[in-house]
Coordinates of C-alpha atoms and ligand atoms in Angstrom, one line a residue:
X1 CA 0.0 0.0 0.0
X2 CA 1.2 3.8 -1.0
X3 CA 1.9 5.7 2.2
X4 CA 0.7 8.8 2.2
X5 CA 2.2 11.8 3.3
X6 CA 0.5 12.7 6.2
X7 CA 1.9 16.9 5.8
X8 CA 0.4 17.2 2.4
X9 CA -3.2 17.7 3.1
X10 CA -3.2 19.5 6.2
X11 CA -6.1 22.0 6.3
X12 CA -5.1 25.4 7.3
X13 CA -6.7 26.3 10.5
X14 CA -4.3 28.5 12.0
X15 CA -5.6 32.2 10.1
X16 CA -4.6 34.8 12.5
X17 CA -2.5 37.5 11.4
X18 CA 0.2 36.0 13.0
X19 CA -0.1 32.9 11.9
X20 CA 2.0 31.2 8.6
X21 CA 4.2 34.1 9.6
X22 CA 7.6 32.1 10.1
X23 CA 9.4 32.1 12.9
X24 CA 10.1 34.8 15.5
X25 CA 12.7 37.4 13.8
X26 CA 14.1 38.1 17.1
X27 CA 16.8 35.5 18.6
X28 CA 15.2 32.7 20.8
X29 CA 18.4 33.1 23.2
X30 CA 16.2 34.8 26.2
X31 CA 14.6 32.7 28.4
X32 CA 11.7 34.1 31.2
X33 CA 13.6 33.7 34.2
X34 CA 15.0 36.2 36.8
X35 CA 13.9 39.9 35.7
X36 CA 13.8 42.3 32.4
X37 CA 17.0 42.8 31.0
X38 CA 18.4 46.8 32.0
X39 CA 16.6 49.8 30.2
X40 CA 18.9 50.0 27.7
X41 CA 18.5 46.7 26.1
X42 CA 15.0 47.0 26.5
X43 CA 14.6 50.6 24.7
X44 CA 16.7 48.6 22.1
X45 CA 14.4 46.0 21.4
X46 CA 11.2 48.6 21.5
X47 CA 13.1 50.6 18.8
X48 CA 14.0 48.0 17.0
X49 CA 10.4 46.5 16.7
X50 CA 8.8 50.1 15.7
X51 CA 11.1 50.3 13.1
X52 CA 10.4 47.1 11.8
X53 CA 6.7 47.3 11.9
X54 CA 5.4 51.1 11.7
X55 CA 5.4 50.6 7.6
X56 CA 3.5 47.8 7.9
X57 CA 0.3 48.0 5.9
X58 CA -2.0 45.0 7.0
X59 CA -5.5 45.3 9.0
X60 CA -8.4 47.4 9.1
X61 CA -9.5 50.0 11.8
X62 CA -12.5 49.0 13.4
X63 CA -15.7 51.1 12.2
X64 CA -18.3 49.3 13.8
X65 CA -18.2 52.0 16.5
X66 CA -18.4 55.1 14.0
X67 CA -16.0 57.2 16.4
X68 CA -13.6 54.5 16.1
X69 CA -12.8 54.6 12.0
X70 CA -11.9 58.4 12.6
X71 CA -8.6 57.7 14.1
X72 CA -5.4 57.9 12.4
X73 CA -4.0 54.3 11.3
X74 CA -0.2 55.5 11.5
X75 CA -0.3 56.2 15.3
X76 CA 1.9 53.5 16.8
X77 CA 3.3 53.2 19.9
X78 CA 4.8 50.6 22.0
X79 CA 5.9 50.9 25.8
X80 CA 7.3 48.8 28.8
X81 CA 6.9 49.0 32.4
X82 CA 8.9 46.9 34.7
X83 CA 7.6 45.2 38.1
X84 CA 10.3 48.3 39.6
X85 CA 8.1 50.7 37.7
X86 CA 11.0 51.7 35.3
X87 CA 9.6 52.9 31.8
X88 CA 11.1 52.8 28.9
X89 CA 8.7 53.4 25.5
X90 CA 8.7 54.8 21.6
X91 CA 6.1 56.5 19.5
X92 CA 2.8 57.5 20.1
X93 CA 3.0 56.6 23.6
X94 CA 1.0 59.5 25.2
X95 CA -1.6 59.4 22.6
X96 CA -4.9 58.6 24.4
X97 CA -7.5 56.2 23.0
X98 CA -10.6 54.7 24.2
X99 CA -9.7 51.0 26.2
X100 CA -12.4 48.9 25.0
X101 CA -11.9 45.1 25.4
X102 CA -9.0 45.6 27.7
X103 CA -11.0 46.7 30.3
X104 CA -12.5 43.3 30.5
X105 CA -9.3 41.9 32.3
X106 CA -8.9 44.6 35.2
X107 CA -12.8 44.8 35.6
X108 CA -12.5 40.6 36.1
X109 CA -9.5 41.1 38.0
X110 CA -12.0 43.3 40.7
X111 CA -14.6 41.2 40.6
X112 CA -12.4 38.4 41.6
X113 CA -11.0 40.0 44.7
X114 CA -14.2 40.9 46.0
X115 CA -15.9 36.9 45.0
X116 CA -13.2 35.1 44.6
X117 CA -11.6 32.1 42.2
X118 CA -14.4 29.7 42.3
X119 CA -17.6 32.1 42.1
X120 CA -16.3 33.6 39.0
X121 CA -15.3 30.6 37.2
X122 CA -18.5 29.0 37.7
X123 CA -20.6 32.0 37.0
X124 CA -18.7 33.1 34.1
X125 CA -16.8 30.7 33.2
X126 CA -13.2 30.2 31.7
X127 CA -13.3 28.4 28.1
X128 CA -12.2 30.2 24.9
X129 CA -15.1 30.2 22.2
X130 CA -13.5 29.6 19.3
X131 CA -15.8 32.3 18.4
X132 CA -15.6 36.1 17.6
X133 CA -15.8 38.6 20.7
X134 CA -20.0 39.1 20.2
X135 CA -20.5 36.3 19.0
X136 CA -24.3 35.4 20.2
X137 CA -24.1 31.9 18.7
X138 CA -21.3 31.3 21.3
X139 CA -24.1 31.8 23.9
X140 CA -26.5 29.4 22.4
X141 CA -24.1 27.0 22.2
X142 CA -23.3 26.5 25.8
X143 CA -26.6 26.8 26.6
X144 CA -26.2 30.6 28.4
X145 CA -22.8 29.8 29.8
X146 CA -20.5 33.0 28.5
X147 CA -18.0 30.6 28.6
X148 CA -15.2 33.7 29.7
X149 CA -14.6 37.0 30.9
X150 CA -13.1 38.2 27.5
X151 CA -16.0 37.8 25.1
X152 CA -18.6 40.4 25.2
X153 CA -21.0 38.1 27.0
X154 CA -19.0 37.2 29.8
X155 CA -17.7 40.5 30.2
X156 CA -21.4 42.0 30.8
X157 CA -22.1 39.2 33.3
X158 CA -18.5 39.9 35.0
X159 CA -19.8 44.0 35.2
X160 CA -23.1 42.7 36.5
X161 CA -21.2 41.3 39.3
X162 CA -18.9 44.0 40.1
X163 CA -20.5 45.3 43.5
X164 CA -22.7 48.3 43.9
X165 CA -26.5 48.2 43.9
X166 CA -27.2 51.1 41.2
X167 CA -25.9 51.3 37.9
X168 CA -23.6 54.8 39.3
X169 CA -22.5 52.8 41.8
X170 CA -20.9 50.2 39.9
X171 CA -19.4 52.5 37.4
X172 CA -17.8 54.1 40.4
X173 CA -16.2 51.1 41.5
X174 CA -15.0 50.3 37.7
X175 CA -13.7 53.9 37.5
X176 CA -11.7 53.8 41.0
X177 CA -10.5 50.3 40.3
X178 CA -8.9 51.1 36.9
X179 CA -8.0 54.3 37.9
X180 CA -5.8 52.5 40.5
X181 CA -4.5 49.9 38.1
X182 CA -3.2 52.8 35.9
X183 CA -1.8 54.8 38.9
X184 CA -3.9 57.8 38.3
X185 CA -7.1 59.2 38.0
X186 CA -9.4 57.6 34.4
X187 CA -12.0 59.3 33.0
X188 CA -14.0 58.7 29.9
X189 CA -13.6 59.8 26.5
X190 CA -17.8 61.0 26.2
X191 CA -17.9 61.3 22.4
X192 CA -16.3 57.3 22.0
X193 CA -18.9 56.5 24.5
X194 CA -22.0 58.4 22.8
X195 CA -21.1 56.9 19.6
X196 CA -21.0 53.2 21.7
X197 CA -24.1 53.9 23.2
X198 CA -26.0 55.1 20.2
X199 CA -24.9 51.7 18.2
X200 CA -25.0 49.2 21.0
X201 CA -28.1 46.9 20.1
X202 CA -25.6 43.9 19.6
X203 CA -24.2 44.1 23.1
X204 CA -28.1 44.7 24.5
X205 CA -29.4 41.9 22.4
X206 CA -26.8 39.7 24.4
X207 CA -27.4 41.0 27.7
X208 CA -31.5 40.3 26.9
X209 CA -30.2 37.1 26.0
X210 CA -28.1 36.2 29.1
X211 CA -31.1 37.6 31.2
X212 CA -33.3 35.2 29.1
X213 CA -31.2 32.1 30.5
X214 CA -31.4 33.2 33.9
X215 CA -27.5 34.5 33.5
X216 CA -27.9 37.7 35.0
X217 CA -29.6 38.9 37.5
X218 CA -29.2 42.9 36.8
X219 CA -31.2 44.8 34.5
X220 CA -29.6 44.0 30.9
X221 CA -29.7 47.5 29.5
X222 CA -28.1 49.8 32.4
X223 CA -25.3 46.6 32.5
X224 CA -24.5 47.2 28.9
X225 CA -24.5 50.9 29.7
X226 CA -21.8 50.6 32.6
X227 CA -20.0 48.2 29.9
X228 CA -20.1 51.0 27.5
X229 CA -19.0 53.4 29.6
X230 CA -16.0 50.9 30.6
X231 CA -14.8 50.2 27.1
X232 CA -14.7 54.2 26.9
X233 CA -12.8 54.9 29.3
X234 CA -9.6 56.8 28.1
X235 CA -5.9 56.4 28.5
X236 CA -2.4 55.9 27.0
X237 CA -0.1 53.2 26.0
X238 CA 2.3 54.6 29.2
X239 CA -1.4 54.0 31.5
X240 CA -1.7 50.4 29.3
X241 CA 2.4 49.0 30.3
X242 CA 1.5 50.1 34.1
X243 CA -1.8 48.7 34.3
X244 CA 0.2 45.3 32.7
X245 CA 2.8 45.8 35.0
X246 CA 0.5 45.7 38.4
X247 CA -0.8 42.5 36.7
X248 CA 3.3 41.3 36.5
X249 CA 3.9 42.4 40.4
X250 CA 1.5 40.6 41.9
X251 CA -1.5 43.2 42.1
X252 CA 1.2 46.2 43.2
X253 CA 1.1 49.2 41.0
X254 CA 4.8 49.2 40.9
X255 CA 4.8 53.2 40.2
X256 CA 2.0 54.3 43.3
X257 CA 3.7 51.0 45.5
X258 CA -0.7 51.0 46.0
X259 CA -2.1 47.1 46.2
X260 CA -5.0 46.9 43.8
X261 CA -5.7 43.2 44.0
X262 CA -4.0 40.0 45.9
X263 CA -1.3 37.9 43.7
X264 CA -3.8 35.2 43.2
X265 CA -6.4 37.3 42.0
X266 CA -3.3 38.1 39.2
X267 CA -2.7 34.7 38.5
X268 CA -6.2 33.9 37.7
X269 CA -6.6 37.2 35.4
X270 CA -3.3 36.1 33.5
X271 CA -4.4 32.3 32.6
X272 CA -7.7 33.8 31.5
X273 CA -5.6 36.3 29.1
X274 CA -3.7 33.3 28.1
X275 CA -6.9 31.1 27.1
X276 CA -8.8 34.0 25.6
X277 CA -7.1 37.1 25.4
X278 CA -7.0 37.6 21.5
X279 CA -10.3 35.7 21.1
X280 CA -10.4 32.9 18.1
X281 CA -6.7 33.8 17.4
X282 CA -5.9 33.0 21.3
X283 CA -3.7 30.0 20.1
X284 CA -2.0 32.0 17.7
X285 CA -1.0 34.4 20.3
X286 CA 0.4 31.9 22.7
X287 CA 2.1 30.1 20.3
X288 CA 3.7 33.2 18.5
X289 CA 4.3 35.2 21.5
X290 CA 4.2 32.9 24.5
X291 CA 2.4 35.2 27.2
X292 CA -0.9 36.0 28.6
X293 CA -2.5 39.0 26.4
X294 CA -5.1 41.2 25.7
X295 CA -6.3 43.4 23.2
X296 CA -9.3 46.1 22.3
X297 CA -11.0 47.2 18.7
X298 CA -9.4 50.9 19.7
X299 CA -5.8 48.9 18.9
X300 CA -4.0 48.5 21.9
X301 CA -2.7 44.9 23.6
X302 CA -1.1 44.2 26.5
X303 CA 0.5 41.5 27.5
X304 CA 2.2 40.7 30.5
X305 CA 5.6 38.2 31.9
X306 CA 4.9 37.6 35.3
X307 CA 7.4 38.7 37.6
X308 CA 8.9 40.7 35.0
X309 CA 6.6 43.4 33.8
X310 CA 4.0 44.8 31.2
X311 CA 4.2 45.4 28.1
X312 CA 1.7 48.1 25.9
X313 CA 1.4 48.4 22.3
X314 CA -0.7 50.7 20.3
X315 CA -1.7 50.5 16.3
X316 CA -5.2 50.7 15.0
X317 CA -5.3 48.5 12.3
X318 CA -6.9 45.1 13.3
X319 CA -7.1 41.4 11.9
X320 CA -10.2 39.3 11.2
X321 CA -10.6 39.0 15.3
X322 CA -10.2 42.2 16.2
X323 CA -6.4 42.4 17.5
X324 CA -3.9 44.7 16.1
X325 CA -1.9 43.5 13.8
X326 CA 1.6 45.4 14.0
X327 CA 1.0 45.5 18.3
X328 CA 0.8 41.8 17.7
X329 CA 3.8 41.7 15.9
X330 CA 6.2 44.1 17.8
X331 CA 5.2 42.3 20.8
X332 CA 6.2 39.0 19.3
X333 CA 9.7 40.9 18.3
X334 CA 10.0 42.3 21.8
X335 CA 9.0 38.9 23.8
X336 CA 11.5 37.1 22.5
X337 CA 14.3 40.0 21.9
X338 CA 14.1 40.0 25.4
X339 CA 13.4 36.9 27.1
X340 CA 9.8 37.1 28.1
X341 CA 7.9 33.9 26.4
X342 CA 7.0 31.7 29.3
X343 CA 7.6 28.7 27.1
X344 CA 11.2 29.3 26.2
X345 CA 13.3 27.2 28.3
X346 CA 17.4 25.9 27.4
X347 CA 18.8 22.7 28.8
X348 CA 20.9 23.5 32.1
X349 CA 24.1 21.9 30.7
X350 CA 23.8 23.9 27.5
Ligands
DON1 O1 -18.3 45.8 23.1 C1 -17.7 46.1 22.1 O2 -17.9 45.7 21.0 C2 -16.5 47.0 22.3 N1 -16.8 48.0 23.4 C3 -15.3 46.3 22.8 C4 -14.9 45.2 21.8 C5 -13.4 45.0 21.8 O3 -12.6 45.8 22.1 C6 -13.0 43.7 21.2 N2 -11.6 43.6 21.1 N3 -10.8 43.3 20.2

């Protein structure tokens, strides 16, 4: 009998922008141990990523949100905070932008401290998709389950558990608590948010939808409103690497020295990044780039080595899922230019 070839006819499931890429440009000589390499090296590796990536001319901007396709596709801006709160950072790094999806982790990352590991695994669950970020087929399929924080189902049921019986007082809460992950006062960009509110029926329908299975027991619409008004809130790439790098320190905002949540609480927020953090293209990610991330429509990602510190990027085209496709691939340049893929190990004798 002929043997066959089993590489041959391999579909081709792996479509992220990162994916069929090759292999990392930067050298695989790092490993994740210890801490980040000095300031120099690491302002090295940022330059050296913007260079290689600002001319890149793949993705879309994200128009579904009409104040969204007004922004400028060229801003990019890349920036790294260490667990010692040293910054180092190039290009549009004070630029502000509207947060969207990213708000998801440090609003689960709340939640959790105040109900803790199991309640929010059970209630919201901790499963990637496979499916886009509002995808309302997701919820069918699991029977109401959001399945995790990250998609737009889960996030709504994770801000209709953040504490506060009035819709003002849990968008008080949300504000204070990312306000103290970014090490200074938030506020919200109003026209982004308008222009949310005003186009929203998606994010309502699956709220309704949610409430239909019994998955949420606040009132759908003023939820999505508070989740609106979360996405909108506005900040930088700089706020984006500290708000990573309180996530890498163990809940410590490592420029205030304020505790914002308890280490586990961290842990848990970074293996949901890892599972979900760039949606359908999750895999991708942690293949590619070998740390938990997380990105929004608006362009930014963060992602985050544990122990080691944050990293922010900023670029507003997107791929397919949503994700920004030059943040995605400076911070596969800088992960590996300087050690910070969890997965890279060498033999001990080497
Ligand atoms: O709910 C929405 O559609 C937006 N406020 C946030 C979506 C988002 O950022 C998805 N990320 N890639």
């Amino acid at each position: 009998m002929a043997q066959t070839d089993l590489r041959t006819n391999i579909p081709d499931f792996a479509t992220g922008s990162l994916a069929g890429d090759g292999p990392a440009p930067a050298s695989r000589e790092a490993i994740s141990t210890g801490s980040l390499p000095g300031p120099e090296r690491v302002k090295q590796a940022l330059g050296d990523a913007y260079r290689r990536y600002r001319d890149l001319d793949e993705g879309k901007v994200a128009d579904y949100i009409p104040s969204l396709a007004r922004v400028d596709p060229s801003l990019f801006g890349l920036s790294v905070c260490s667990v010692e709160g040293l910054t180092a950072s190039v290009g549009d790094v004070t630029h502000e932008f509207s947060i969207q999806s990213i708000s998801k982790v440090f609003v689960f990352a709340l939640v959790c401290q105040e109900l803790g590991h199991l309640a929010v695994s059970r209630r919201v669950g901790v499963n990637n998709t496979g499916l886009p970020f509002n995808s309302v087929m997701a919820i069918e399929l699991a029977d109401g389950q959001p399945r995790n924080p990250l998609v737009n189902a889960g996030a709504i049921t994770t801000t209709s558990l953040v504490p506060g019986s009035t819709p003002d007082a849990k968008w008080a809460f949300i504000k204070d608590g990312l306000s103290r992950f970014a090490g200074r006062p938030l506020d919200i960009d109003e026209e982004v948010y308008a222009s949310e509110a005003a186009t929203n029926q998606r994010n309502m329908a699956i709220a309704r939808l949610l409430q239909s299975y019994g998955r949420l027991d606040t009132d759908p619409i003023e939820t999505t409103d508070v989740y609106t008004k979360q996405c909108s809130l506005l900040l930088s790439t700089e706020d984006l690497a500290v708000m990573a790098a309180t996530l890498a320190d163990g809940g410590v905002n490592p420029v205030t020295h304020q505790k914002v949540v308890d280490p586990s609480v961290c842990r848990d927020t970074l293996a949901v990044m890892a599972a979900s953090g760039l949606y359908e293209f999750s895999g991708d990610w942690l293949f590619e780039v070998g740390m938990p991330g997380k990105s929004g429509v608006s362009g930014g990602i963060i992602t985050v080595a544990p122990g080691k510190g944050g990293l922010a990027t900023f670029s507003p085209p997107l791929d397919p899922a949503g994700n920004s496709v030059r943040g995605q691939r400076a911070a596969r340049y800088v992960a590996h230019a300087i050690g910070l893929d969890l997965f890279a190990s060498k033999p001990i004798d080497a």
